[in-house]
PDB file of C-alpha atoms and ligand atoms in Angstrom:
ATOM      1  CA  UNK Y   1       0.000   0.000   0.000  1.00 77.00           C
ATOM      2  CA  UNK Y   2       0.914   3.654  -0.262  1.00 92.00           C
ATOM      3  CA  UNK Y   3       2.845   5.197   2.634  1.00 96.00           C
ATOM      4  CA  UNK Y   4       1.999   8.720   1.510  1.00 98.00           C
ATOM      5  CA  UNK Y   5      -0.867   9.768  -0.772  1.00 98.00           C
ATOM      6  CA  UNK Y   6      -1.343  13.284  -2.124  1.00 98.00           C
ATOM      7  CA  UNK Y   7      -4.845  13.784  -3.487  1.00 98.00           C
ATOM      8  CA  UNK Y   8      -5.478  16.964  -5.452  1.00 98.00           C
ATOM      9  CA  UNK Y   9      -3.145  18.949  -3.218  1.00 98.00           C
ATOM     10  CA  UNK Y  10      -2.904  22.678  -3.882  1.00 98.00           C
ATOM     11  CA  UNK Y  11      -1.250  25.586  -2.102  1.00 98.00           C
ATOM     12  CA  UNK Y  12      -1.824  29.259  -2.761  1.00 97.00           C
ATOM     13  CA  UNK Y  13       0.219  31.619  -0.582  1.00 97.00           C
ATOM     14  CA  UNK Y  14      -1.594  34.753  -1.787  1.00 94.00           C
ATOM     15  CA  UNK Y  15      -4.761  35.423  -3.780  1.00 91.00           C
ATOM     16  CA  UNK Y  16      -3.059  37.509  -6.450  1.00 92.00           C
ATOM     17  CA  UNK Y  17      -0.317  34.914  -7.091  1.00 91.00           C
ATOM     18  CA  UNK Y  18      -0.511  31.697  -9.100  1.00 93.00           C
ATOM     19  CA  UNK Y  19      -0.649  28.606  -6.870  1.00 97.00           C
ATOM     20  CA  UNK Y  20       2.751  27.369  -5.608  1.00 98.00           C
ATOM     21  CA  UNK Y  21       1.382  23.820  -5.839  1.00 98.00           C
ATOM     22  CA  UNK Y  22      -1.466  23.098  -8.220  1.00 98.00           C
ATOM     23  CA  UNK Y  23      -3.614  19.951  -7.970  1.00 98.00           C
ATOM     24  CA  UNK Y  24      -0.846  17.451  -7.254  1.00 98.00           C
ATOM     25  CA  UNK Y  25      -1.677  13.736  -7.141  1.00 98.00           C
ATOM     26  CA  UNK Y  26       1.054  11.333  -6.035  1.00 98.00           C
ATOM     27  CA  UNK Y  27       1.227   7.906  -4.379  1.00 98.00           C
ATOM     28  CA  UNK Y  28       4.475   7.017  -2.627  1.00 98.00           C
ATOM     29  CA  UNK Y  29       4.835   3.318  -1.868  1.00 97.00           C
ATOM     30  CA  UNK Y  30       5.922   1.900   1.490  1.00 97.00           C
ATOM     31  CA  UNK Y  31       9.711   1.614   1.466  1.00 97.00           C
ATOM     32  CA  UNK Y  32      10.054   3.570  -1.764  1.00 98.00           C
ATOM     33  CA  UNK Y  33      12.742   6.206  -2.396  1.00 98.00           C
ATOM     34  CA  UNK Y  34      10.781   9.003  -4.087  1.00 98.00           C
ATOM     35  CA  UNK Y  35      12.464  12.174  -5.286  1.00 98.00           C
ATOM     36  CA  UNK Y  36      10.707  15.455  -6.030  1.00 98.00           C
ATOM     37  CA  UNK Y  37      12.866  16.975  -8.794  1.00 98.00           C
ATOM     38  CA  UNK Y  38      12.484  20.347 -10.475  1.00 97.00           C
ATOM     39  CA  UNK Y  39      13.894  23.851 -10.835  1.00 97.00           C
ATOM     40  CA  UNK Y  40      13.858  26.433  -8.072  1.00 96.00           C
ATOM     41  CA  UNK Y  41      10.345  27.725  -7.429  1.00 97.00           C
ATOM     42  CA  UNK Y  42       8.552  24.731  -8.940  1.00 98.00           C
ATOM     43  CA  UNK Y  43       6.805  23.797  -5.672  1.00 98.00           C
ATOM     44  CA  UNK Y  44       8.938  20.948  -4.309  1.00 98.00           C
ATOM     45  CA  UNK Y  45       9.577  22.397  -0.832  1.00 98.00           C
ATOM     46  CA  UNK Y  46       6.014  23.577  -0.451  1.00 98.00           C
ATOM     47  CA  UNK Y  47       4.838  20.046  -1.230  1.00 98.00           C
ATOM     48  CA  UNK Y  48       7.279  18.525   1.267  1.00 98.00           C
ATOM     49  CA  UNK Y  49       6.300  21.088   3.919  1.00 97.00           C
ATOM     50  CA  UNK Y  50       2.641  20.191   3.476  1.00 97.00           C
ATOM     51  CA  UNK Y  51       3.473  16.492   3.964  1.00 97.00           C
ATOM     52  CA  UNK Y  52       5.479  17.460   7.057  1.00 96.00           C
ATOM     53  CA  UNK Y  53       2.699  19.665   8.419  1.00 96.00           C
ATOM     54  CA  UNK Y  54       4.613  22.960   8.301  1.00 95.00           C
ATOM     55  CA  UNK Y  55       2.281  24.413   5.664  1.00 96.00           C
ATOM     56  CA  UNK Y  56      -1.493  24.191   5.415  1.00 95.00           C
ATOM     57  CA  UNK Y  57      -3.167  22.927   2.261  1.00 96.00           C
ATOM     58  CA  UNK Y  58      -5.376  25.276   0.270  1.00 96.00           C
ATOM     59  CA  UNK Y  59      -7.138  22.242  -1.216  1.00 97.00           C
ATOM     60  CA  UNK Y  60      -6.837  18.479  -1.313  1.00 97.00           C
ATOM     61  CA  UNK Y  61      -5.847  15.783   1.148  1.00 97.00           C
ATOM     62  CA  UNK Y  62      -2.706  14.098   2.418  1.00 97.00           C
ATOM     63  CA  UNK Y  63      -2.894  10.559   3.769  1.00 97.00           C
ATOM     64  CA  UNK Y  64       0.051   9.008   5.636  1.00 95.00           C
ATOM     65  CA  UNK Y  65      -0.185   5.307   6.486  1.00 92.00           C
ATOM     66  CA  UNK Y  66      -3.934   5.458   5.899  1.00 92.00           C
ATOM     67  CA  UNK Y  67      -4.475   8.472   8.174  1.00 93.00           C
ATOM     68  CA  UNK Y  68      -5.715  11.841   6.892  1.00 95.00           C
ATOM     69  CA  UNK Y  69      -3.192  14.168   8.458  1.00 94.00           C
ATOM     70  CA  UNK Y  70      -4.621  17.607   7.594  1.00 87.00           C
ATOM     71  CA  UNK Y  71      -5.455  18.353  11.231  1.00 88.00           C
ATOM     72  CA  UNK Y  72      -2.324  16.785  12.771  1.00 93.00           C
ATOM     73  CA  UNK Y  73       0.660  18.919  13.843  1.00 92.00           C
ATOM     74  CA  UNK Y  74       4.094  17.837  12.523  1.00 90.00           C
ATOM     75  CA  UNK Y  75       5.147  15.909  15.622  1.00 87.00           C
ATOM     76  CA  UNK Y  76       2.036  13.715  15.462  1.00 89.00           C
ATOM     77  CA  UNK Y  77       2.768  12.624  11.901  1.00 91.00           C
ATOM     78  CA  UNK Y  78       4.800   9.468  11.545  1.00 89.00           C
ATOM     79  CA  UNK Y  79       7.769  11.154   9.884  1.00 95.00           C
ATOM     80  CA  UNK Y  80      11.257  12.530  10.343  1.00 95.00           C
ATOM     81  CA  UNK Y  81      12.574  15.605   8.531  1.00 95.00           C
ATOM     82  CA  UNK Y  82      16.020  16.788   7.433  1.00 95.00           C
ATOM     83  CA  UNK Y  83      16.693  20.311   6.161  1.00 91.00           C
ATOM     84  CA  UNK Y  84      19.441  21.804   4.025  1.00 88.00           C
ATOM     85  CA  UNK Y  85      20.881  23.681   6.986  1.00 86.00           C
ATOM     86  CA  UNK Y  86      20.889  20.896   9.604  1.00 75.00           C
ATOM     87  CA  UNK Y  87      18.948  22.894  12.245  1.00 88.00           C
ATOM     88  CA  UNK Y  88      20.840  21.350  15.165  1.00 95.00           C
ATOM     89  CA  UNK Y  89      20.553  22.930  18.616  1.00 96.00           C
ATOM     90  CA  UNK Y  90      23.934  24.668  19.054  1.00 96.00           C
ATOM     91  CA  UNK Y  91      24.044  24.425  22.864  1.00 97.00           C
ATOM     92  CA  UNK Y  92      23.341  20.686  22.939  1.00 97.00           C
ATOM     93  CA  UNK Y  93      25.872  17.915  22.273  1.00 98.00           C
ATOM     94  CA  UNK Y  94      25.530  15.620  19.279  1.00 98.00           C
ATOM     95  CA  UNK Y  95      24.035  12.876  21.500  1.00 98.00           C
ATOM     96  CA  UNK Y  96      21.644  15.317  23.176  1.00 97.00           C
ATOM     97  CA  UNK Y  97      20.508  16.589  19.773  1.00 98.00           C
ATOM     98  CA  UNK Y  98      19.822  13.046  18.611  1.00 98.00           C
ATOM     99  CA  UNK Y  99      18.064  12.179  21.892  1.00 97.00           C
ATOM    100  CA  UNK Y 100      15.755  15.207  21.688  1.00 96.00           C
ATOM    101  CA  UNK Y 101      12.894  13.576  19.714  1.00 94.00           C
ATOM    102  CA  UNK Y 102      12.942  10.661  22.166  1.00 96.00           C
ATOM    103  CA  UNK Y 103      12.624  12.994  25.154  1.00 94.00           C
ATOM    104  CA  UNK Y 104       9.696  14.732  23.435  1.00 91.00           C
ATOM    105  CA  UNK Y 105       8.072  11.332  23.133  1.00 91.00           C
ATOM    106  CA  UNK Y 106       8.868  10.367  26.725  1.00 92.00           C
ATOM    107  CA  UNK Y 107      11.071   7.418  25.819  1.00 95.00           C
ATOM    108  CA  UNK Y 108      12.821   6.210  29.003  1.00 95.00           C
ATOM    109  CA  UNK Y 109      16.508   6.957  29.520  1.00 94.00           C
ATOM    110  CA  UNK Y 110      17.992   3.446  29.138  1.00 95.00           C
ATOM    111  CA  UNK Y 111      16.000   2.907  25.938  1.00 96.00           C
ATOM    112  CA  UNK Y 112      16.932   6.413  24.709  1.00 97.00           C
ATOM    113  CA  UNK Y 113      20.611   5.814  25.352  1.00 97.00           C
ATOM    114  CA  UNK Y 114      20.473   2.544  23.411  1.00 97.00           C
ATOM    115  CA  UNK Y 115      18.680   4.073  20.440  1.00 97.00           C
ATOM    116  CA  UNK Y 116      20.954   7.129  20.314  1.00 98.00           C
ATOM    117  CA  UNK Y 117      23.998   4.848  20.316  1.00 97.00           C
ATOM    118  CA  UNK Y 118      22.445   2.717  17.542  1.00 96.00           C
ATOM    119  CA  UNK Y 119      21.663   5.591  15.174  1.00 97.00           C
ATOM    120  CA  UNK Y 120      24.997   7.327  15.821  1.00 97.00           C
ATOM    121  CA  UNK Y 121      26.613   4.074  14.775  1.00 95.00           C
ATOM    122  CA  UNK Y 122      24.329   3.876  11.730  1.00 94.00           C
ATOM    123  CA  UNK Y 123      25.728   7.220  10.522  1.00 95.00           C
ATOM    124  CA  UNK Y 124      29.281   6.458  11.675  1.00 94.00           C
ATOM    125  CA  UNK Y 125      29.470   9.086  14.429  1.00 96.00           C
ATOM    126  CA  UNK Y 126      29.531   6.938  17.563  1.00 95.00           C
ATOM    127  CA  UNK Y 127      32.797   8.631  18.572  1.00 97.00           C
ATOM    128  CA  UNK Y 128      31.418  12.217  18.389  1.00 97.00           C
ATOM    129  CA  UNK Y 129      28.466  12.019  20.809  1.00 97.00           C
ATOM    130  CA  UNK Y 130      29.949  14.524  23.240  1.00 97.00           C
ATOM    131  CA  UNK Y 131      30.904  17.212  20.680  1.00 97.00           C
ATOM    132  CA  UNK Y 132      28.913  20.371  20.149  1.00 97.00           C
ATOM    133  CA  UNK Y 133      27.587  21.139  16.635  1.00 97.00           C
ATOM    134  CA  UNK Y 134      30.156  23.940  16.323  1.00 96.00           C
ATOM    135  CA  UNK Y 135      32.949  21.385  16.749  1.00 96.00           C
ATOM    136  CA  UNK Y 136      32.071  19.126  13.796  1.00 96.00           C
ATOM    137  CA  UNK Y 137      32.120  19.487   9.981  1.00 93.00           C
ATOM    138  CA  UNK Y 138      29.120  20.237   7.778  1.00 92.00           C
ATOM    139  CA  UNK Y 139      28.996  16.670   6.533  1.00 93.00           C
ATOM    140  CA  UNK Y 140      29.081  15.380  10.098  1.00 95.00           C
ATOM    141  CA  UNK Y 141      26.362  17.839  11.121  1.00 95.00           C
ATOM    142  CA  UNK Y 142      24.122  16.539   8.348  1.00 94.00           C
ATOM    143  CA  UNK Y 143      24.763  12.972   9.553  1.00 95.00           C
ATOM    144  CA  UNK Y 144      23.662  14.066  13.036  1.00 97.00           C
ATOM    145  CA  UNK Y 145      20.515  15.577  11.529  1.00 96.00           C
ATOM    146  CA  UNK Y 146      19.837  12.285   9.719  1.00 96.00           C
ATOM    147  CA  UNK Y 147      20.357  10.330  12.952  1.00 97.00           C
ATOM    148  CA  UNK Y 148      17.996  12.656  14.828  1.00 97.00           C
ATOM    149  CA  UNK Y 149      15.360  12.314  12.091  1.00 96.00           C
ATOM    150  CA  UNK Y 150      15.240   8.511  12.284  1.00 96.00           C
ATOM    151  CA  UNK Y 151      15.937   7.865  15.989  1.00 97.00           C
ATOM    152  CA  UNK Y 152      12.224   7.556  16.846  1.00 95.00           C
ATOM    153  CA  UNK Y 153      11.750   5.042  14.002  1.00 94.00           C
ATOM    154  CA  UNK Y 154       9.339   6.954  11.772  1.00 95.00           C
ATOM    155  CA  UNK Y 155       7.909   5.189   8.736  1.00 95.00           C
ATOM    156  CA  UNK Y 156       8.705   8.144   6.479  1.00 97.00           C
ATOM    157  CA  UNK Y 157      11.828  10.326   6.193  1.00 97.00           C
ATOM    158  CA  UNK Y 158      11.493  13.693   4.431  1.00 98.00           C
ATOM    159  CA  UNK Y 159      14.636  15.450   3.173  1.00 97.00           C
ATOM    160  CA  UNK Y 160      14.733  18.950   1.672  1.00 97.00           C
ATOM    161  CA  UNK Y 161      17.956  19.421  -0.348  1.00 96.00           C
ATOM    162  CA  UNK Y 162      19.978  17.701   2.404  1.00 94.00           C
ATOM    163  CA  UNK Y 163      23.177  17.814   0.329  1.00 94.00           C
ATOM    164  CA  UNK Y 164      22.710  21.364  -0.913  1.00 90.00           C
ATOM    165  CA  UNK Y 165      25.027  23.053   1.589  1.00 88.00           C
ATOM    166  CA  UNK Y 166      27.923  20.604   1.174  1.00 90.00           C
ATOM    167  CA  UNK Y 167      30.958  20.654  -1.099  1.00 91.00           C
ATOM    168  CA  UNK Y 168      31.243  18.110  -3.902  1.00 92.00           C
ATOM    169  CA  UNK Y 169      33.262  15.526  -2.009  1.00 92.00           C
ATOM    170  CA  UNK Y 170      30.989  15.608   1.052  1.00 91.00           C
ATOM    171  CA  UNK Y 171      27.959  15.481  -1.208  1.00 93.00           C
ATOM    172  CA  UNK Y 172      29.156  12.264  -2.829  1.00 93.00           C
ATOM    173  CA  UNK Y 173      29.903  10.702   0.562  1.00 92.00           C
ATOM    174  CA  UNK Y 174      26.559  11.654   2.052  1.00 93.00           C
ATOM    175  CA  UNK Y 175      24.754  10.457  -1.064  1.00 95.00           C
ATOM    176  CA  UNK Y 176      26.239   7.005  -0.446  1.00 94.00           C
ATOM    177  CA  UNK Y 177      25.241   7.161   3.225  1.00 94.00           C
ATOM    178  CA  UNK Y 178      21.676   8.091   2.391  1.00 96.00           C
ATOM    179  CA  UNK Y 179      21.406   5.201  -0.088  1.00 96.00           C
ATOM    180  CA  UNK Y 180      22.750   2.825   2.560  1.00 95.00           C
ATOM    181  CA  UNK Y 181      20.368   4.180   5.219  1.00 95.00           C
ATOM    182  CA  UNK Y 182      17.465   3.592   2.863  1.00 97.00           C
ATOM    183  CA  UNK Y 183      18.526  -0.023   2.355  1.00 96.00           C
ATOM    184  CA  UNK Y 184      19.149  -0.679   6.040  1.00 94.00           C
ATOM    185  CA  UNK Y 185      16.094   1.068   7.479  1.00 94.00           C
ATOM    186  CA  UNK Y 186      13.653  -0.072   4.779  1.00 94.00           C
ATOM    187  CA  UNK Y 187      11.439   2.975   5.340  1.00 96.00           C
ATOM    188  CA  UNK Y 188       9.928   5.436   2.853  1.00 98.00           C
ATOM    189  CA  UNK Y 189      12.203   8.294   1.776  1.00 98.00           C
ATOM    190  CA  UNK Y 190      10.914  11.491   0.167  1.00 98.00           C
ATOM    191  CA  UNK Y 191      13.820  13.534  -1.135  1.00 98.00           C
ATOM    192  CA  UNK Y 192      13.755  17.037  -2.649  1.00 98.00           C
ATOM    193  CA  UNK Y 193      16.463  18.212  -5.045  1.00 97.00           C
ATOM    194  CA  UNK Y 194      17.006  20.317  -8.155  1.00 95.00           C
ATOM    195  CA  UNK Y 195      20.024  18.134  -9.081  1.00 95.00           C
ATOM    196  CA  UNK Y 196      19.092  15.614 -11.762  1.00 94.00           C
ATOM    197  CA  UNK Y 197      22.195  13.451 -11.248  1.00 93.00           C
ATOM    198  CA  UNK Y 198      21.482  13.163  -7.543  1.00 95.00           C
ATOM    199  CA  UNK Y 199      17.896  12.162  -8.305  1.00 96.00           C
ATOM    200  CA  UNK Y 200      18.953   9.551 -10.865  1.00 95.00           C
ATOM    201  CA  UNK Y 201      21.549   8.062  -8.497  1.00 95.00           C
ATOM    202  CA  UNK Y 202      19.296   7.691  -5.461  1.00 97.00           C
ATOM    203  CA  UNK Y 203      15.670   7.245  -6.449  1.00 98.00           C
ATOM    204  CA  UNK Y 204      13.296   4.389  -7.080  1.00 98.00           C
ATOM    205  CA  UNK Y 205      11.016   6.925  -8.784  1.00 98.00           C
ATOM    206  CA  UNK Y 206      11.230  10.612  -9.601  1.00 98.00           C
ATOM    207  CA  UNK Y 207       8.326  13.090  -9.671  1.00 98.00           C
ATOM    208  CA  UNK Y 208       9.288  15.937 -11.988  1.00 98.00           C
ATOM    209  CA  UNK Y 209       7.855  19.299 -10.870  1.00 98.00           C
ATOM    210  CA  UNK Y 210       7.149  22.149 -13.260  1.00 98.00           C
ATOM    211  CA  UNK Y 211       5.443  25.370 -12.119  1.00 97.00           C
ATOM    212  CA  UNK Y 212       3.574  23.763  -9.250  1.00 98.00           C
ATOM    213  CA  UNK Y 213       2.485  20.675 -11.128  1.00 98.00           C
ATOM    214  CA  UNK Y 214       3.886  17.179 -11.547  1.00 98.00           C
ATOM    215  CA  UNK Y 215       4.832  16.832 -15.208  1.00 97.00           C
ATOM    216  CA  UNK Y 216       5.723  13.122 -14.986  1.00 96.00           C
ATOM    217  CA  UNK Y 217       6.544  10.345 -12.513  1.00 97.00           C
ATOM    218  CA  UNK Y 218       9.050   7.768 -13.699  1.00 96.00           C
ATOM    219  CA  UNK Y 219      11.866   5.465 -12.647  1.00 97.00           C
ATOM    220  CA  UNK Y 220      15.377   6.801 -13.346  1.00 95.00           C
ATOM    221  CA  UNK Y 221      15.676   4.276 -16.158  1.00 93.00           C
ATOM    222  CA  UNK Y 222      12.455   5.463 -17.845  1.00 93.00           C
ATOM    223  CA  UNK Y 223      13.372   9.088 -17.325  1.00 88.00           C
ATOM    224  CA  UNK Y 224      16.825   8.592 -18.750  1.00 83.00           C
ATOM    225  CA  UNK Y 225      15.537   6.754 -21.818  1.00 78.00           C
ATOM    226  CA  UNK Y 226      13.279   9.651 -22.828  1.00 69.00           C
ATOM    227  CA  UNK Y 227      14.385  12.345 -25.208  1.00 61.00           C
TER     228      UNK Y 227
HETATM  229  P1  LIG H   1      10.992  24.853  -4.803  1.00 69.78           P
HETATM  230  O1  LIG H   1      11.106  24.082  -3.531  1.00 69.78           O
HETATM  231  O2  LIG H   1      10.732  23.991  -5.989  1.00 69.78           O
HETATM  232  O3  LIG H   1      12.135  25.795  -5.022  1.00 69.78           O
HETATM  233  P2  LIG H   1       8.958  26.340  -3.423  1.00 69.78           P
HETATM  234  O4  LIG H   1       7.932  25.379  -2.973  1.00 69.78           O
HETATM  235  O5  LIG H   1       9.936  26.839  -2.436  1.00 69.78           O
HETATM  236  O6  LIG H   1       9.678  25.766  -4.705  1.00 69.78           O
HETATM  237  O7  LIG H   1       8.220  27.609  -4.029  1.00 69.78           O
HETATM  238  C1  LIG H   1       7.137  27.520  -4.946  1.00 69.78           C
HETATM  239  C2  LIG H   1       6.560  28.917  -5.136  1.00 69.78           C
HETATM  240  O8  LIG H   1       5.947  29.344  -3.925  1.00 69.78           O
HETATM  241  C3  LIG H   1       7.581  29.972  -5.508  1.00 69.78           C
HETATM  242  O9  LIG H   1       6.983  30.886  -6.400  1.00 69.78           O
HETATM  243  C4  LIG H   1       7.868  30.627  -4.184  1.00 69.78           C
HETATM  244  O10 LIG H   1       8.281  31.961  -4.372  1.00 69.78           O
HETATM  245  C5  LIG H   1       6.527  30.556  -3.488  1.00 69.78           C
HETATM  246  N1  LIG H   1       6.674  30.497  -2.015  1.00 69.78           N
HETATM  247  C6  LIG H   1       7.346  29.545  -1.323  1.00 69.78           C
HETATM  248  N2  LIG H   1       7.240  29.763   0.001  1.00 69.78           N
HETATM  249  C7  LIG H   1       6.474  30.883   0.146  1.00 69.78           C
HETATM  250  C8  LIG H   1       6.016  31.622   1.272  1.00 69.78           C
HETATM  251  N3  LIG H   1       6.285  31.230   2.522  1.00 69.78           N
HETATM  252  N4  LIG H   1       5.250  32.699   1.034  1.00 69.78           N
HETATM  253  C9  LIG H   1       4.929  33.075  -0.228  1.00 69.78           C
HETATM  254  N5  LIG H   1       5.335  32.429  -1.329  1.00 69.78           N
HETATM  255  C10 LIG H   1       6.112  31.340  -1.154  1.00 69.78           C
HETATM  256  P1  LIG H   2      21.813  15.092  30.969  1.00 69.78           P
HETATM  257  O1  LIG H   2      22.628  16.325  30.809  1.00 69.78           O
HETATM  258  O2  LIG H   2      20.337  15.350  31.180  1.00 69.78           O
HETATM  259  O3  LIG H   2      22.389  14.060  31.870  1.00 69.78           O
HETATM  260  P2  LIG H   2      22.912  13.621  28.855  1.00 69.78           P
HETATM  261  O4  LIG H   2      23.827  14.503  28.116  1.00 69.78           O
HETATM  262  O5  LIG H   2      23.516  12.627  29.754  1.00 69.78           O
HETATM  263  O6  LIG H   2      21.785  14.469  29.550  1.00 69.78           O
HETATM  264  O7  LIG H   2      22.018  12.841  27.821  1.00 69.78           O
HETATM  265  C1  LIG H   2      20.936  13.419  27.125  1.00 69.78           C
HETATM  266  C2  LIG H   2      20.362  12.351  26.261  1.00 69.78           C
HETATM  267  O8  LIG H   2      21.350  11.945  25.341  1.00 69.78           O
HETATM  268  C3  LIG H   2      19.936  11.136  27.049  1.00 69.78           C
HETATM  269  O9  LIG H   2      18.750  10.622  26.477  1.00 69.78           O
HETATM  270  C4  LIG H   2      21.072  10.157  26.842  1.00 69.78           C
HETATM  271  O10 LIG H   2      20.567   8.854  26.809  1.00 69.78           O
HETATM  272  C5  LIG H   2      21.623  10.558  25.502  1.00 69.78           C
HETATM  273  N1  LIG H   2      23.081  10.384  25.467  1.00 69.78           N
HETATM  274  C6  LIG H   2      24.024  11.193  25.968  1.00 69.78           C
HETATM  275  N2  LIG H   2      25.260  10.763  25.709  1.00 69.78           N
HETATM  276  C7  LIG H   2      25.104   9.623  25.020  1.00 69.78           C
HETATM  277  C8  LIG H   2      26.012   8.684  24.419  1.00 69.78           C
HETATM  278  N3  LIG H   2      27.339   8.835  24.475  1.00 69.78           N
HETATM  279  N4  LIG H   2      25.481   7.623  23.780  1.00 69.78           N
HETATM  280  C9  LIG H   2      24.153   7.483  23.691  1.00 69.78           C
HETATM  281  N5  LIG H   2      23.247   8.337  24.206  1.00 69.78           N
HETATM  282  C10 LIG H   2      23.710   9.377  24.864  1.00 69.78           C
END
């Protein structure tokens, strides 16, 4: 079944502007790696933010794991989110940052400690738990953000240009890590990028955005074969 369903989803920020997202229909399968690809301003982030619950819909419905989520705040949706600029708490250590979603959900301390250790190992940062965000590299910070986004075992991970702030070498490394995380966790990934190569390398399917609409949804192979 579908992990995430968008049904006629539209977003209009202002009456005198064209809609940022215009009647989007999309079904994202459980465990699928789906990429929203398109140029700047085509509505990818707005779509992701509506799935996350950061933006209200003007029209349509979003269904996550069979639940209509329109009235649910972000933290009650079964998803983790990673942003371009990490958004780590600067005064908290790496381990405390990763533990934060567990504390919000009242997970007990022994269980929290175990899970934090597990996800730090998943992203290869088990040795940096006591550092502050200001004492690690950008690539490491994005790994911490990834660990924090999956530590409470959501069924869906949303990523908005997670590699966009990194240099080329880091980007290639992180791309490999994200592919490996997808294989190991087996959960649904929804990934936003304007970089076609990134999309082709990572995705099971790609939804191509154009001026607020989805122009096509295809596998990388199908997309690549087209003129
Ligand atoms: P993308 O992620 O593809 O770059 P966005 O979803 O950010 O596209 O933007 C789609 C359109 O919506 C753009 O025209 C953008 O200027 C507009 N937009 C995005 N966020 C806001 C906002 N908070 N207020 C008003 N307009 C916005
Ligand atoms: P406090 O300052 O309240 O004692 P800690 O820094 O000890 O908080 O831990 C905050 C959270 O981070 C806790 O949930 C703890 O389990 C987790 N944590 C801290 N350090 C580690 C670590 N090295 N490995 C795993 N989890 C850790």
